Amino acid sequence: MRTLGPAAALLACSLLVPRAALAVQPTGYLDNAGCDAIAGWAQDPDVPDQPIDVHVYYGVPAGTPGAPAIAVRANVHRDDLCAAIGSCEHGFFAPSPLAFHDGNARDVYAYGIDTGGEGNPVLGNSPRTLQCPPAAQSGVRRKVDGVPTYDAWRFSSFWDLLPLPAADADLLPDGPDIPDKPELVQADDGTGQTWLLDGGVRRLVSPGAAATWRFDIGKAAVRPAAEVYALVEGTPLRPRPVLFLRGALYLVDDPQPVVPGGASSSTSGAGGTGGGGWGEGGEGGDTTPAEPSSGACTIGAPENADARSFFLPILGAVAFARSFRRRS
């Protein structure tokens, strides 16, 4: 009987190897764990031109019960990746949680999620250290008046609550309370711009701000353009919400033009319920990350449900609770 030559034998053996054994796990790099954002890149060599998910864990690695984490898409164009890995759209950004902006050092971990479920490896240079002091704030402070208002805006203790020192908080002048709930509108002229109605003024909401504020742009009310543009234009909505505690819960914001009768958006003809000036309109969307594609990286998202705990300082308490949830 003739035996196979070395090359033929290698080819025959390769045909017997399961395809999964030939798969390559994702690669990538956690470039930075900064006070503005967490940044890096990730790619699955099995599908080199296809974006993949990245799961970012804050403070503890994956597998830790109750670990705060978020899923983001590595689909951002980066010129430096085009030649380096042969494809450009693999950058990712994740938010830097304000709850961790207290000057203490914490690790941040990033994992590339394999498209075929062959494993979700930790990215190169991970973990990185996140260490941010609470940044001084400017503008005005607007009271978040009660749990229903907090819930309606879908604020989060993890992403939005800055441990601002009392001395810095006292430098901010008082502004009006924030509305009971957000109201989003779009003009019917096809521009696609989304506006937040705020005490008789309209404030532009960028797509990025809509994501960080957890607004669902698809639920914005469409109104006649003449009605929308008749409103005084205020400052654009800030890139992300910043909350702090100082006897009560406050939102840091820009001062807005004073509009006579502007306490109710209904006075401008844009609808509303009077009183607080906020009728039914756009509400926040759910940014809780989905479960990973395999069991190697179970994700638990920061919860924003226990709003009542934020008001404990008003009653003299010094701590608040924080819990986490999963997307159902």
GROMACS .gro file of N, CA and C in nm, residues 34-37 94-99 101 137 155-156 158-161 206 208-214 237-243 251-253:
model
  108
   34GLY      N    1  -1.037   5.689   3.030
   34GLY     CA    2  -1.029   5.831   3.062
   34GLY      C    3  -1.151   5.883   3.133
   35CYS      N    4  -1.141   6.006   3.178
   35CYS     CA    5  -1.251   6.070   3.251
   35CYS      C    6  -1.362   6.111   3.156
   36ASP      N    7  -1.332   6.126   3.027
   36ASP     CA    8  -1.436   6.156   2.929
   36ASP      C    9  -1.496   6.030   2.869
   37ALA      N   10  -1.413   5.932   2.840
   37ALA     CA   11  -1.463   5.809   2.777
   37ALA      C   12  -1.360   5.698   2.792
   94ALA      N   13  -1.685   5.388   2.527
   94ALA     CA   14  -1.780   5.357   2.633
   94ALA      C   15  -1.779   5.473   2.732
   95PRO      N   16  -1.890   5.499   2.799
   95PRO     CA   17  -1.894   5.612   2.892
   95PRO      C   18  -1.808   5.589   3.016
   96SER      N   19  -1.762   5.698   3.073
   96SER     CA   20  -1.690   5.694   3.200
   96SER      C   21  -1.791   5.725   3.310
   97PRO      N   22  -1.817   5.632   3.401
   97PRO     CA   23  -1.924   5.652   3.500
   97PRO      C   24  -1.889   5.760   3.601
   98LEU      N   25  -1.978   5.857   3.617
   98LEU     CA   26  -1.951   5.967   3.709
   98LEU      C   27  -1.944   5.921   3.854
   99ALA      N   28  -2.009   5.811   3.888
   99ALA     CA   29  -2.002   5.760   4.025
   99ALA      C   30  -1.859   5.725   4.064
  101HIS      N   31  -1.597   5.900   3.962
  101HIS     CA   32  -1.515   6.021   3.956
  101HIS      C   33  -1.502   6.080   4.096
  137GLN      N   34  -1.790   7.215   3.823
  137GLN     CA   35  -1.901   7.235   3.732
  137GLN      C   36  -1.933   7.384   3.717
  155PHE      N   37  -3.269   5.880   3.504
  155PHE     CA   38  -3.134   5.908   3.553
  155PHE      C   39  -3.076   5.781   3.616
  156SER      N   40  -2.945   5.779   3.629
  156SER     CA   41  -2.874   5.663   3.682
  156SER      C   42  -2.773   5.705   3.787
  158PHE      N   43  -2.519   5.534   3.870
  158PHE     CA   44  -2.387   5.491   3.828
  158PHE      C   45  -2.328   5.583   3.722
  159TRP      N   46  -2.406   5.614   3.619
  159TRP     CA   47  -2.353   5.694   3.509
  159TRP      C   48  -2.358   5.844   3.537
  160ASP      N   49  -2.458   5.892   3.611
  160ASP     CA   50  -2.487   6.035   3.615
  160ASP      C   51  -2.456   6.106   3.746
  161LEU      N   52  -2.441   6.033   3.856
  161LEU     CA   53  -2.430   6.097   3.987
  161LEU      C   54  -2.284   6.126   4.022
  206SER      N   55  -2.876   6.651   2.024
  206SER     CA   56  -2.795   6.580   1.926
  206SER      C   57  -2.816   6.429   1.942
  208GLY      N   58  -2.593   6.207   1.987
  208GLY     CA   59  -2.509   6.161   2.097
  208GLY      C   60  -2.570   6.191   2.232
  209ALA      N   61  -2.626   6.313   2.246
  209ALA     CA   62  -2.691   6.349   2.372
  209ALA      C   63  -2.814   6.264   2.396
  210ALA      N   64  -2.887   6.232   2.290
  210ALA     CA   65  -3.005   6.148   2.305
  210ALA      C   66  -2.968   6.013   2.365
  211ALA      N   67  -2.852   5.960   2.325
  211ALA     CA   68  -2.809   5.831   2.377
  211ALA      C   69  -2.770   5.841   2.524
  212THR      N   70  -2.691   5.941   2.560
  212THR     CA   71  -2.645   5.951   2.699
  212THR      C   72  -2.756   5.993   2.794
  213TRP      N   73  -2.857   6.062   2.743
  213TRP     CA   74  -2.972   6.100   2.826
  213TRP      C   75  -3.080   5.992   2.824
  214ARG      N   76  -3.059   5.889   2.745
  214ARG     CA   77  -3.150   5.774   2.737
  214ARG      C   78  -3.287   5.813   2.682
  237LEU      N   79  -2.894   7.081   2.446
  237LEU     CA   80  -2.885   6.996   2.564
  237LEU      C   81  -2.740   6.952   2.584
  238ARG      N   82  -2.694   6.953   2.707
  238ARG     CA   83  -2.556   6.915   2.735
  238ARG      C   84  -2.528   6.771   2.691
  239PRO      N   85  -2.399   6.739   2.664
  239PRO     CA   86  -2.367   6.606   2.610
  239PRO      C   87  -2.408   6.490   2.700
  240ARG      N   88  -2.413   6.512   2.832
  240ARG     CA   89  -2.456   6.405   2.922
  240ARG      C   90  -2.513   6.468   3.049
  241PRO      N   91  -2.604   6.399   3.117
  241PRO     CA   92  -2.655   6.453   3.244
  241PRO      C   93  -2.551   6.441   3.354
  242VAL      N   94  -2.544   6.543   3.438
  242VAL     CA   95  -2.456   6.543   3.556
  242VAL      C   96  -2.542   6.579   3.677
  243LEU      N   97  -2.553   6.486   3.769
  243LEU     CA   98  -2.629   6.506   3.892
  243LEU      C   99  -2.534   6.517   4.010
  251LEU      N  100  -2.953   6.872   3.905
  251LEU     CA  101  -2.895   6.856   3.773
  251LEU      C  102  -2.817   6.982   3.738
  252VAL      N  103  -2.694   6.966   3.688
  252VAL     CA  104  -2.616   7.081   3.641
  252VAL      C  105  -2.658   7.112   3.498
  253ASP      N  106  -2.688   7.239   3.470
  253ASP     CA  107  -2.740   7.275   3.339
  253ASP      C  108  -2.699   7.418   3.304
   0.00000   0.00000   0.00000
